[in-house]
Amino acid sequence: MNNLQHCRWFKVLLFFLVFCIYSLKAFALPIDWNGRFGLDLNLIDNYNRMAEETTGNRANGSQEPAYLAGSDDNGSFESYIFSLNPVIIINDAATFKAEFSNGYARGGRLGDSSIKSGHANNSFGNALHFIDSTSTQNSSFGLNKLYMELYTDTATFVLGRHTSHWALGAVINSGEKLWDRFSYTRDGVTMKIKLGKFSIYPYWAKMGAGTSLTKATKVEEYGFSLLYDDTDRDMVLGLLYSFRESGPGATGVQSVIADPNGSNAVDLGETETKLIDLYFKKAFGNLELALEFPIASGKLGDLYQEAGNVSYKGKAFIFESNYKFNESILVGLNFGQVNGDSGASSSYDAMFLHPNYKIATIMFNYNMNGFANQNTSVFDSYITNARYIKVYGHWITGNWTWKGAFIYAQALEAAKANSLAYNHSTNVRFSALEDQEKDLGFEFDLGFDYKWNEQISTGGSFGYHVVGDYFAFNNDPAVNPAAKNTLAIQLRAGIHF
């Protein structure tokens, strides 16, 4: 052996010894293991939402989901959700945290490979604030979180890949609940400062690494949240400001909006978007009121190839309320409005709420295109282009919670004959040949949750959607389809430890 080989082997041995020593120290550190695992069974009758299947090619703009050859319009699948969250306390000044999960959207369907991608139906990925799926890995085993918390006298610093949550979770949602499959995740630094009743969280993050080390290919975000929490008055006021930009060479920032000729997605290039999200919550005895008002704006680059730098104007209004009669009975009223897009080239106006934010068992809960299309996920569903109202009630007895709800919704934007329109479920801009109705329909939901103990819970839900004529649209004047109602049943069991 020559001296160079001896040197190499010496380095290998040295690194191995250092690794062993630090590994022994690491194993001596206290580790708190948290996580979740759940299984559910889903049955969907008539996910097509039309009385008859359209034969041949479907026209652009059709609301009818795709079919597999020889299949019917009934779907069923069993899925799981899994995440493991180790917490290592280094010392009084530092903690290390992580989250591991399996497959896309923290899980997958029983019987599949658990490496399914679900981004085909997402809107703009890294360009927009409201659709960010850093944590939804496509690999069989992925790291959703990997960060450390450093504690000082003046602030707590969070460094690494971590989640964030704001207000009602309608836009920025950390996904901490048992059945939350998604989370708003960013790689960067967050500074948490508390001054009396005020909490100030400034942050900076990378949302896309780019194809080179130059700034021209990066996607960055920075901003802050300011929260005033007065427990004496049962009142919370908050403001979130976020600014995101991508360089002109950011090839990972794409539009999947096809033009009327069906061209492929193109890189957006340079974009600048900002989000202002207002939050208010107030309690009056047994009555609780809360509202969230996100407003998005900016420039979306080459979203429409023929229009150049397209402006972005999206907003939503979400209101939640509940009244607790006693320890057993609670009733509530929720309503909201989430903007859609008309299809015009001058600007893009649609807003998409976070996929964890649900209001019904069927409506806005499933991506119906995911039942037959393996390139997208049935879980990629967002509240968008809708004005809705929900009345609900809970009856709590012992470990049982029984639920009932009524939901009604209308679309804000619908296709108009002889003009451009936008299909919000497929992100396709198309030339409308006929008018489309705005009625999304109404839904009746029943469900229950049984809390076996603090860690184990089971439940079920039943939904019946009286489908509105909005979903009977197929953009073909020669065909006059009729809407057909949809029924869904879900049974689930999970552990949260």
Short mmCIF file of C-alpha atoms in Angstrom, two decimals:
data_model
loop_
_atom_site.label_atom_id
_atom_site.label_comp_id
_atom_site.label_asym_id
_atom_site.label_seq_id
_atom_site.Cartn_x
_atom_site.Cartn_y
_atom_site.Cartn_z
CA MET A 1 0.00 0.00 0.00
CA ASN A 2 1.37 3.43 -0.93
CA ASN A 3 1.19 6.52 1.29
CA LEU A 4 -1.86 7.88 -0.56
CA GLN A 5 -3.84 4.70 0.07
CA HIS A 6 -2.78 4.71 3.73
CA CYS A 7 -3.98 8.30 4.03
CA ARG A 8 -7.36 7.44 2.50
CA TRP A 9 -7.89 4.47 4.79
CA PHE A 10 -6.85 6.57 7.77
CA LYS A 11 -9.50 9.20 6.86
CA VAL A 12 -12.16 6.52 6.49
CA LEU A 13 -11.28 5.02 9.87
CA LEU A 14 -11.24 8.43 11.52
CA PHE A 15 -14.67 9.39 10.15
CA PHE A 16 -16.03 5.99 11.19
CA LEU A 17 -14.80 6.44 14.77
CA VAL A 18 -16.22 9.96 14.97
CA PHE A 19 -19.55 8.70 13.63
CA CYS A 20 -19.69 5.89 16.20
CA ILE A 21 -18.86 8.21 19.09
CA TYR A 22 -21.50 10.79 18.12
CA SER A 23 -24.03 8.05 17.40
CA LEU A 24 -23.62 6.72 20.94
CA LYS A 25 -24.14 10.22 22.28
CA ALA A 26 -27.18 10.70 20.06
CA PHE A 27 -28.78 7.47 21.25
CA ALA A 28 -28.35 8.70 24.80
CA LEU A 29 -30.46 11.76 24.06
CA PRO A 30 -34.15 11.61 25.07
CA ILE A 31 -36.36 11.00 22.02
CA ASP A 32 -40.10 11.59 22.09
CA TRP A 33 -41.85 9.62 19.34
CA ASN A 34 -45.10 11.07 18.02
CA GLY A 35 -47.08 10.19 14.94
CA ARG A 36 -50.28 9.00 13.38
CA PHE A 37 -51.62 6.11 11.39
CA GLY A 38 -55.09 5.73 9.92
CA LEU A 39 -57.07 3.55 7.52
CA ASP A 40 -60.27 4.43 5.72
CA LEU A 41 -62.76 2.84 3.32
CA ASN A 42 -64.39 5.08 0.70
CA LEU A 43 -67.40 4.22 -1.48
CA ILE A 44 -68.55 6.74 -4.12
CA ASP A 45 -71.71 6.10 -6.13
CA ASN A 46 -71.78 7.99 -9.46
CA TYR A 47 -68.60 10.06 -9.21
CA ASN A 48 -69.38 11.04 -12.83
CA ARG A 49 -72.27 13.27 -11.63
CA MET A 50 -73.99 12.79 -15.01
CA ALA A 51 -76.91 10.52 -15.91
CA GLU A 52 -75.10 9.06 -18.91
CA GLU A 53 -71.47 8.71 -19.92
CA THR A 54 -70.39 10.81 -22.89
CA THR A 55 -69.14 8.62 -25.72
CA GLY A 56 -66.03 9.49 -27.71
CA ASN A 57 -63.78 12.46 -26.97
CA ARG A 58 -65.01 14.99 -24.44
CA ALA A 59 -64.99 18.63 -25.46
CA ASN A 60 -62.67 21.05 -23.68
CA GLY A 61 -64.38 22.43 -20.61
CA SER A 62 -66.46 19.35 -19.90
CA GLN A 63 -67.10 18.71 -16.21
CA GLU A 64 -67.26 14.97 -16.80
CA PRO A 65 -64.36 13.00 -15.28
CA ALA A 66 -62.42 10.54 -17.41
CA TYR A 67 -63.26 6.82 -17.42
CA LEU A 68 -61.21 3.69 -17.67
CA ALA A 69 -62.25 1.42 -20.54
CA GLY A 70 -65.01 -0.96 -19.45
CA SER A 71 -65.50 0.66 -16.04
CA ASP A 72 -68.64 2.14 -14.53
CA ASP A 73 -69.14 5.41 -12.69
CA ASN A 74 -68.92 3.94 -9.17
CA GLY A 75 -65.65 4.14 -7.26
CA SER A 76 -64.24 2.56 -4.14
CA PHE A 77 -60.82 2.59 -2.56
CA GLU A 78 -59.10 2.01 0.74
CA SER A 79 -56.39 4.41 1.78
CA TYR A 80 -53.99 4.98 4.65
CA ILE A 81 -52.26 7.95 6.23
CA PHE A 82 -48.97 7.70 8.09
CA SER A 83 -46.42 10.03 9.64
CA LEU A 84 -43.75 9.62 12.30
CA ASN A 85 -42.54 12.66 14.24
CA PRO A 86 -39.41 12.20 16.41
CA VAL A 87 -38.51 15.01 18.81
CA ILE A 88 -34.97 15.06 20.26
CA ILE A 89 -34.27 17.42 23.15
CA ILE A 90 -30.61 18.39 22.75
CA ASN A 91 -30.48 20.67 25.79
CA ASP A 92 -32.33 23.60 27.31
CA ALA A 93 -31.46 25.75 24.29
CA ALA A 94 -32.13 23.41 21.35
CA THR A 95 -34.60 20.79 20.09
CA PHE A 96 -34.46 18.77 16.88
CA LYS A 97 -37.72 17.76 15.15
CA ALA A 98 -38.60 15.80 12.02
CA GLU A 99 -41.46 14.10 10.23
CA PHE A 100 -41.26 10.98 8.07
CA SER A 101 -44.10 9.78 5.90
CA ASN A 102 -44.80 7.31 3.16
CA GLY A 103 -46.00 8.13 -0.36
CA TYR A 104 -47.89 11.11 -1.73
CA ALA A 105 -50.11 13.09 0.67
CA ARG A 106 -48.68 11.24 3.69
CA GLY A 107 -49.96 7.90 2.52
CA GLY A 108 -51.59 6.19 -0.40
CA ARG A 109 -54.14 3.62 -1.46
CA LEU A 110 -53.98 0.04 -0.27
CA GLY A 111 -52.56 -2.13 -3.01
CA ASP A 112 -50.65 0.58 -4.88
CA SER A 113 -46.92 1.29 -4.97
CA SER A 114 -47.21 4.35 -2.71
CA ILE A 115 -45.18 6.36 -5.22
CA LYS A 116 -48.07 8.10 -6.94
CA SER A 117 -47.68 11.73 -7.99
CA GLY A 118 -50.60 14.00 -7.39
CA HIS A 119 -49.52 17.29 -8.90
CA ALA A 120 -51.26 17.00 -12.28
CA ASN A 121 -54.31 18.85 -11.02
CA ASN A 122 -52.53 21.44 -8.91
CA SER A 123 -52.59 24.94 -10.26
CA PHE A 124 -49.19 26.69 -10.21
CA GLY A 125 -47.06 24.87 -7.67
CA ASN A 126 -44.37 27.18 -6.42
CA ALA A 127 -45.71 30.33 -8.09
CA LEU A 128 -48.67 30.76 -5.74
CA HIS A 129 -49.03 30.86 -1.99
CA PHE A 130 -52.07 28.69 -1.58
CA ILE A 131 -50.85 25.52 -3.29
CA ASP A 132 -47.56 24.35 -1.88
CA SER A 133 -46.85 20.67 -1.44
CA THR A 134 -43.23 20.49 -0.31
CA SER A 135 -44.30 17.89 2.22
CA THR A 136 -46.22 15.66 -0.19
CA GLN A 137 -43.43 13.36 -1.26
CA ASN A 138 -43.69 11.14 -4.32
CA SER A 139 -41.11 8.71 -2.97
CA SER A 140 -41.83 5.62 -0.91
CA PHE A 141 -40.32 7.24 2.19
CA GLY A 142 -39.79 10.97 2.54
CA LEU A 143 -38.82 13.74 4.92
CA ASN A 144 -41.64 16.23 5.37
CA LYS A 145 -39.96 18.12 8.22
CA LEU A 146 -36.37 18.44 9.33
CA TYR A 147 -35.59 21.40 11.54
CA MET A 148 -34.23 22.66 14.84
CA GLU A 149 -35.62 25.10 17.36
CA LEU A 150 -33.18 27.35 19.18
CA TYR A 151 -34.42 29.09 22.33
CA THR A 152 -33.06 32.47 23.42
CA ASP A 153 -34.19 35.06 25.92
CA THR A 154 -35.73 37.24 23.21
CA ALA A 155 -37.03 34.79 20.57
CA THR A 156 -37.31 31.23 19.33
CA PHE A 157 -35.58 30.48 16.02
CA VAL A 158 -36.88 27.72 13.75
CA LEU A 159 -34.33 26.64 11.12
CA GLY A 160 -34.84 24.02 8.41
CA ARG A 161 -37.87 22.44 6.77
CA HIS A 162 -40.87 23.27 8.94
CA THR A 163 -44.59 23.89 8.65
CA SER A 164 -46.68 26.96 9.34
CA HIS A 165 -50.31 27.55 10.27
CA TRP A 166 -52.38 30.72 10.14
CA ALA A 167 -55.86 31.65 11.30
CA LEU A 168 -58.56 29.10 10.30
CA GLY A 169 -56.10 27.16 8.16
CA ALA A 170 -57.97 28.10 5.00
CA VAL A 171 -54.76 29.04 3.16
CA ILE A 172 -51.75 28.37 5.41
CA ASN A 173 -52.37 25.00 7.07
CA SER A 174 -49.80 22.97 9.03
CA GLY A 175 -51.76 19.71 8.80
CA GLU A 176 -51.61 18.63 12.45
CA LYS A 177 -54.96 16.82 12.62
CA LEU A 178 -55.19 13.05 12.29
CA TRP A 179 -56.67 13.05 8.77
CA ASP A 180 -54.78 16.05 7.36
CA ARG A 181 -52.88 14.73 4.35
CA PHE A 182 -51.17 17.99 3.36
CA SER A 183 -49.19 20.73 5.06
CA TYR A 184 -47.88 24.15 4.16
CA THR A 185 -44.12 23.65 4.35
CA ARG A 186 -41.14 25.88 3.74
CA ASP A 187 -37.36 25.54 3.95
CA GLY A 188 -35.92 28.51 5.78
CA VAL A 189 -35.85 30.48 9.02
CA THR A 190 -38.74 31.65 11.20
CA MET A 191 -38.24 33.94 14.18
CA LYS A 192 -40.92 33.74 16.89
CA ILE A 193 -41.17 36.78 19.14
CA LYS A 194 -43.74 37.31 21.88
CA LEU A 195 -44.29 40.74 23.44
CA GLY A 196 -47.13 40.62 25.93
CA LYS A 197 -50.33 39.96 23.99
CA PHE A 198 -48.55 40.30 20.63
CA SER A 199 -46.85 37.53 18.65
CA ILE A 200 -44.59 38.51 15.73
CA TYR A 201 -43.23 35.84 13.36
CA PRO A 202 -40.95 37.18 10.59
CA TYR A 203 -39.58 34.54 8.20
CA TRP A 204 -37.58 33.85 5.05
CA ALA A 205 -37.74 30.65 3.00
CA LYS A 206 -36.71 28.92 -0.21
CA MET A 207 -39.72 27.38 -1.98
CA GLY A 208 -37.79 26.02 -4.96
CA ALA A 209 -34.10 25.23 -5.38
CA GLY A 210 -33.91 25.86 -9.13
CA THR A 211 -31.66 24.20 -11.70
CA SER A 212 -28.57 26.27 -10.89
CA LEU A 213 -27.04 28.13 -7.97
CA THR A 214 -27.85 31.54 -9.41
CA LYS A 215 -30.63 33.74 -8.10
CA ALA A 216 -32.32 33.69 -11.51
CA THR A 217 -33.54 30.13 -10.94
CA LYS A 218 -34.62 30.41 -7.31
CA VAL A 219 -38.07 30.71 -5.76
CA GLU A 220 -38.01 32.64 -2.49
CA GLU A 221 -40.58 33.81 0.01
CA TYR A 222 -40.44 36.15 2.94
CA GLY A 223 -42.95 37.84 5.17
CA PHE A 224 -44.33 38.03 8.69
CA SER A 225 -47.42 37.36 10.78
CA LEU A 226 -48.66 39.64 13.55
CA LEU A 227 -51.18 38.32 16.08
CA TYR A 228 -52.88 40.10 18.96
CA ASP A 229 -54.43 37.64 21.45
CA ASP A 230 -56.43 39.15 24.32
CA THR A 231 -57.63 36.25 26.47
CA ASP A 232 -59.39 38.60 28.89
CA ARG A 233 -61.71 39.78 26.11
CA ASP A 234 -61.74 36.45 24.22
CA MET A 235 -60.58 38.25 21.08
CA VAL A 236 -57.89 37.57 18.47
CA LEU A 237 -56.76 39.92 15.69
CA GLY A 238 -54.16 39.00 13.11
CA LEU A 239 -52.39 39.99 9.90
CA LEU A 240 -50.19 37.85 7.68
CA TYR A 241 -48.10 39.30 4.85
CA SER A 242 -46.18 37.06 2.46
CA PHE A 243 -44.22 37.91 -0.68
CA ARG A 244 -43.02 35.24 -3.13
CA GLU A 245 -40.90 35.68 -6.23
CA SER A 246 -39.29 33.43 -8.83
CA GLY A 247 -36.42 34.32 -11.12
CA PRO A 248 -36.73 34.48 -14.91
CA GLY A 249 -34.96 31.14 -15.25
CA ALA A 250 -37.00 29.24 -12.65
CA THR A 251 -37.90 26.19 -14.74
CA GLY A 252 -39.65 24.47 -11.84
CA VAL A 253 -42.42 27.09 -11.78
CA GLN A 254 -44.91 25.99 -14.40
CA SER A 255 -48.42 26.77 -15.46
CA VAL A 256 -50.58 23.74 -16.19
CA ILE A 257 -53.22 25.96 -17.73
CA ALA A 258 -53.56 24.95 -21.35
CA ASP A 259 -54.62 27.52 -23.94
CA PRO A 260 -57.71 26.93 -26.13
CA ASN A 261 -55.55 24.90 -28.51
CA GLY A 262 -54.41 22.61 -25.72
CA SER A 263 -50.70 23.49 -25.78
CA ASN A 264 -48.39 22.04 -23.17
CA ALA A 265 -47.53 23.76 -19.90
CA VAL A 266 -44.81 26.39 -20.10
CA ASP A 267 -42.44 27.87 -17.55
CA LEU A 268 -43.87 31.02 -16.04
CA GLY A 269 -40.46 32.63 -15.70
CA GLU A 270 -40.27 35.68 -13.46
CA THR A 271 -43.21 36.00 -11.06
CA GLU A 272 -44.06 38.17 -8.05
CA THR A 273 -47.02 37.34 -5.86
CA LYS A 274 -48.08 38.50 -2.42
CA LEU A 275 -50.65 37.36 0.08
CA ILE A 276 -52.34 39.51 2.73
CA ASP A 277 -54.47 37.44 5.10
CA LEU A 278 -56.63 39.13 7.76
CA TYR A 279 -57.95 37.20 10.75
CA PHE A 280 -60.49 37.96 13.48
CA LYS A 281 -61.94 35.77 16.24
CA LYS A 282 -64.26 36.74 19.09
CA ALA A 283 -66.25 34.87 21.73
CA PHE A 284 -69.44 36.13 23.39
CA GLY A 285 -70.06 33.60 26.11
CA ASN A 286 -71.13 30.38 24.37
CA LEU A 287 -71.08 32.03 20.95
CA GLU A 288 -67.86 32.00 18.88
CA LEU A 289 -67.30 33.96 15.66
CA ALA A 290 -64.28 33.82 13.36
CA LEU A 291 -63.42 35.10 9.92
CA GLU A 292 -60.46 34.95 7.56
CA PHE A 293 -59.98 37.22 4.55
CA PRO A 294 -57.04 36.26 2.28
CA ILE A 295 -56.19 38.60 -0.61
CA ALA A 296 -53.62 37.57 -3.23
CA SER A 297 -52.14 39.74 -5.98
CA GLY A 298 -49.08 40.14 -8.17
CA LYS A 299 -47.72 39.08 -11.55
CA LEU A 300 -47.74 35.52 -12.96
CA GLY A 301 -45.29 35.91 -15.81
CA ASP A 302 -46.12 34.00 -19.01
CA LEU A 303 -49.24 32.34 -17.64
CA TYR A 304 -51.02 32.91 -20.95
CA GLN A 305 -48.46 32.84 -23.72
CA GLU A 306 -50.23 35.43 -25.81
CA ALA A 307 -50.73 37.89 -22.94
CA GLY A 308 -47.22 38.36 -21.52
CA ASN A 309 -46.96 39.20 -17.82
CA VAL A 310 -50.44 38.34 -16.50
CA SER A 311 -51.66 40.05 -13.34
CA TYR A 312 -52.96 38.00 -10.43
CA LYS A 313 -56.02 39.00 -8.36
CA GLY A 314 -57.45 36.35 -6.09
CA LYS A 315 -59.37 36.62 -2.83
CA ALA A 316 -61.63 34.70 -0.50
CA PHE A 317 -63.80 35.33 2.54
CA ILE A 318 -64.40 32.60 5.13
CA PHE A 319 -66.73 32.94 8.13
CA GLU A 320 -67.24 30.35 10.88
CA SER A 321 -69.54 30.44 13.91
CA ASN A 322 -70.88 28.07 16.52
CA TYR A 323 -73.08 28.23 19.57
CA LYS A 324 -72.73 25.76 22.45
CA PHE A 325 -76.08 25.21 24.15
CA ASN A 326 -74.58 22.86 26.73
CA GLU A 327 -71.94 20.15 27.02
CA SER A 328 -73.87 17.94 24.59
CA ILE A 329 -75.31 20.19 21.86
CA LEU A 330 -73.46 22.52 19.51
CA VAL A 331 -74.81 24.18 16.36
CA GLY A 332 -72.99 26.28 13.81
CA LEU A 333 -73.24 28.39 10.68
CA ASN A 334 -70.38 28.75 8.19
CA PHE A 335 -70.31 30.54 4.88
CA GLY A 336 -67.70 31.75 2.45
CA GLN A 337 -66.83 32.99 -0.98
CA VAL A 338 -63.75 31.87 -2.93
CA ASN A 339 -63.04 33.59 -6.21
CA GLY A 340 -62.88 31.80 -9.55
CA ASP A 341 -61.46 32.81 -12.91
CA SER A 342 -63.49 33.89 -15.93
CA GLY A 343 -60.95 32.75 -18.52
CA ALA A 344 -60.07 36.27 -19.70
CA SER A 345 -56.43 36.92 -20.62
CA SER A 346 -56.10 40.20 -18.75
CA SER A 347 -55.69 38.61 -15.31
CA TYR A 348 -55.97 35.40 -13.34
CA ASP A 349 -58.49 35.72 -10.50
CA ALA A 350 -59.02 32.25 -9.04
CA MET A 351 -58.26 31.45 -5.41
CA PHE A 352 -57.76 27.92 -4.08
CA LEU A 353 -58.13 27.13 -0.39
CA HIS A 354 -55.82 24.64 1.26
CA PRO A 355 -56.77 20.99 0.55
CA ASN A 356 -57.00 20.31 4.31
CA TYR A 357 -59.83 22.82 4.63
CA LYS A 358 -63.03 20.79 4.14
CA ILE A 359 -66.70 21.71 4.40
CA ALA A 360 -68.50 18.56 3.19
CA THR A 361 -68.25 14.81 2.70
CA ILE A 362 -68.47 15.01 -1.12
CA MET A 363 -68.37 18.59 -2.37
CA PHE A 364 -64.78 19.88 -2.68
CA ASN A 365 -63.57 16.76 -0.84
CA TYR A 366 -62.61 14.42 -3.70
CA ASN A 367 -60.87 15.09 -7.00
CA MET A 368 -63.25 13.11 -9.20
CA ASN A 369 -60.66 13.01 -12.01
CA GLY A 370 -58.44 10.93 -9.74
CA PHE A 371 -60.69 7.85 -9.80
CA ALA A 372 -59.64 6.81 -13.30
CA ASN A 373 -56.50 8.91 -13.88
CA GLN A 374 -53.40 7.45 -12.23
CA ASN A 375 -51.43 10.65 -12.88
CA THR A 376 -53.38 12.63 -10.32
CA SER A 377 -54.57 12.02 -6.80
CA VAL A 378 -58.15 11.72 -5.60
CA PHE A 379 -57.07 13.83 -2.59
CA ASP A 380 -56.06 16.87 -4.71
CA SER A 381 -59.27 18.79 -4.15
CA TYR A 382 -59.62 22.48 -3.31
CA ILE A 383 -62.47 24.86 -2.58
CA THR A 384 -62.43 27.33 -5.45
CA ASN A 385 -64.90 29.31 -7.57
CA ALA A 386 -67.68 28.95 -5.01
CA ARG A 387 -70.07 30.77 -2.74
CA TYR A 388 -71.28 28.37 -0.04
CA ILE A 389 -73.25 28.16 3.19
CA LYS A 390 -73.16 25.36 5.75
CA VAL A 391 -75.50 24.72 8.69
CA TYR A 392 -74.41 21.97 11.07
CA GLY A 393 -74.97 20.45 14.47
CA HIS A 394 -73.09 18.14 16.87
CA TRP A 395 -74.55 15.97 19.59
CA ILE A 396 -71.94 14.72 22.09
CA THR A 397 -72.74 11.87 24.43
CA GLY A 398 -69.95 10.11 26.28
CA ASN A 399 -67.26 9.09 23.80
CA TRP A 400 -69.64 9.51 20.84
CA THR A 401 -70.06 12.59 18.66
CA TRP A 402 -72.94 12.55 16.16
CA LYS A 403 -72.85 15.07 13.33
CA GLY A 404 -75.28 16.45 10.76
CA ALA A 405 -74.88 19.19 8.16
CA PHE A 406 -76.53 20.87 5.19
CA ILE A 407 -74.37 22.57 2.54
CA TYR A 408 -75.40 24.63 -0.47
CA ALA A 409 -73.02 26.14 -3.03
CA GLN A 410 -73.00 28.15 -6.25
CA ALA A 411 -70.20 28.84 -8.69
CA LEU A 412 -69.08 32.43 -9.09
CA GLU A 413 -67.81 31.93 -12.64
CA ALA A 414 -69.39 29.81 -15.37
CA ALA A 415 -68.82 29.43 -19.09
CA LYS A 416 -70.62 31.78 -21.47
CA ALA A 417 -71.20 30.90 -25.10
CA ASN A 418 -68.80 32.41 -27.65
CA SER A 419 -66.21 33.49 -25.08
CA LEU A 420 -63.18 32.09 -23.26
CA ALA A 421 -63.80 30.20 -20.02
CA TYR A 422 -61.77 28.34 -17.42
CA ASN A 423 -62.26 24.79 -16.14
CA HIS A 424 -61.29 24.94 -12.46
CA SER A 425 -61.08 21.17 -12.02
CA THR A 426 -58.65 20.52 -14.90
CA ASN A 427 -56.94 23.93 -15.22
CA VAL A 428 -57.81 24.18 -18.91
CA ARG A 429 -58.83 27.42 -20.59
CA PHE A 430 -61.28 26.77 -23.42
CA SER A 431 -63.61 28.40 -25.94
CA ALA A 432 -67.18 27.98 -24.68
CA LEU A 433 -69.79 26.85 -27.19
CA GLU A 434 -72.75 27.08 -24.81
CA ASP A 435 -73.77 28.60 -21.49
CA GLN A 436 -73.07 26.85 -18.21
CA GLU A 437 -75.28 26.98 -15.11
CA LYS A 438 -73.85 28.19 -11.79
CA ASP A 439 -75.72 25.83 -9.44
CA LEU A 440 -73.28 23.45 -7.70
CA GLY A 441 -76.12 21.78 -5.78
CA PHE A 442 -76.69 21.01 -2.10
CA GLU A 443 -75.57 18.21 0.17
CA PHE A 444 -76.82 16.37 3.27
CA ASP A 445 -74.16 14.90 5.56
CA LEU A 446 -74.41 12.57 8.54
CA GLY A 447 -71.50 11.19 10.53
CA PHE A 448 -70.12 10.00 13.83
CA ASP A 449 -66.84 9.86 15.74
CA TYR A 450 -66.14 7.43 18.54
CA LYS A 451 -63.15 8.17 20.74
CA TRP A 452 -62.06 4.78 22.00
CA ASN A 453 -59.45 6.44 24.20
CA GLU A 454 -57.05 9.39 24.00
CA GLN A 455 -55.04 7.80 21.18
CA ILE A 456 -57.58 5.73 19.21
CA SER A 457 -60.58 7.03 17.32
CA THR A 458 -63.00 5.59 14.80
CA GLY A 459 -65.66 7.21 12.69
CA GLY A 460 -67.84 7.23 9.65
CA SER A 461 -69.64 9.66 7.37
CA PHE A 462 -72.45 9.57 4.85
CA GLY A 463 -73.03 12.22 2.21
CA TYR A 464 -75.70 12.72 -0.42
CA HIS A 465 -75.02 15.39 -3.03
CA VAL A 466 -77.99 16.68 -5.02
CA VAL A 467 -75.84 17.66 -7.99
CA GLY A 468 -76.38 21.05 -9.60
CA ASP A 469 -76.47 21.67 -13.35
CA TYR A 470 -72.99 23.21 -13.25
CA PHE A 471 -71.62 19.65 -13.38
CA ALA A 472 -73.87 18.66 -16.32
CA PHE A 473 -71.90 20.97 -18.63
CA ASN A 474 -69.92 19.26 -21.42
CA ASN A 475 -69.55 22.18 -23.89
CA ASP A 476 -71.30 20.32 -26.72
CA PRO A 477 -74.51 21.95 -28.03
CA ALA A 478 -75.48 18.68 -29.75
CA VAL A 479 -75.65 16.85 -26.41
CA ASN A 480 -77.91 17.80 -23.50
CA PRO A 481 -76.71 15.78 -20.48
CA ALA A 482 -78.55 15.67 -17.17
CA ALA A 483 -76.98 15.83 -13.72
CA LYS A 484 -77.20 12.78 -11.48
CA ASN A 485 -76.91 12.73 -7.69
CA THR A 486 -73.86 11.34 -5.91
CA LEU A 487 -73.66 9.30 -2.71
CA ALA A 488 -70.57 8.64 -0.60
CA ILE A 489 -69.83 6.53 2.48
CA GLN A 490 -66.60 6.53 4.48
CA LEU A 491 -65.49 4.40 7.44
CA ARG A 492 -62.21 5.14 9.21
CA ALA A 493 -60.05 4.20 12.17
CA GLY A 494 -56.86 5.88 13.32
CA ILE A 495 -54.34 6.30 16.08
CA HIS A 496 -52.62 9.52 17.10
CA PHE A 497 -49.72 9.03 19.52
#
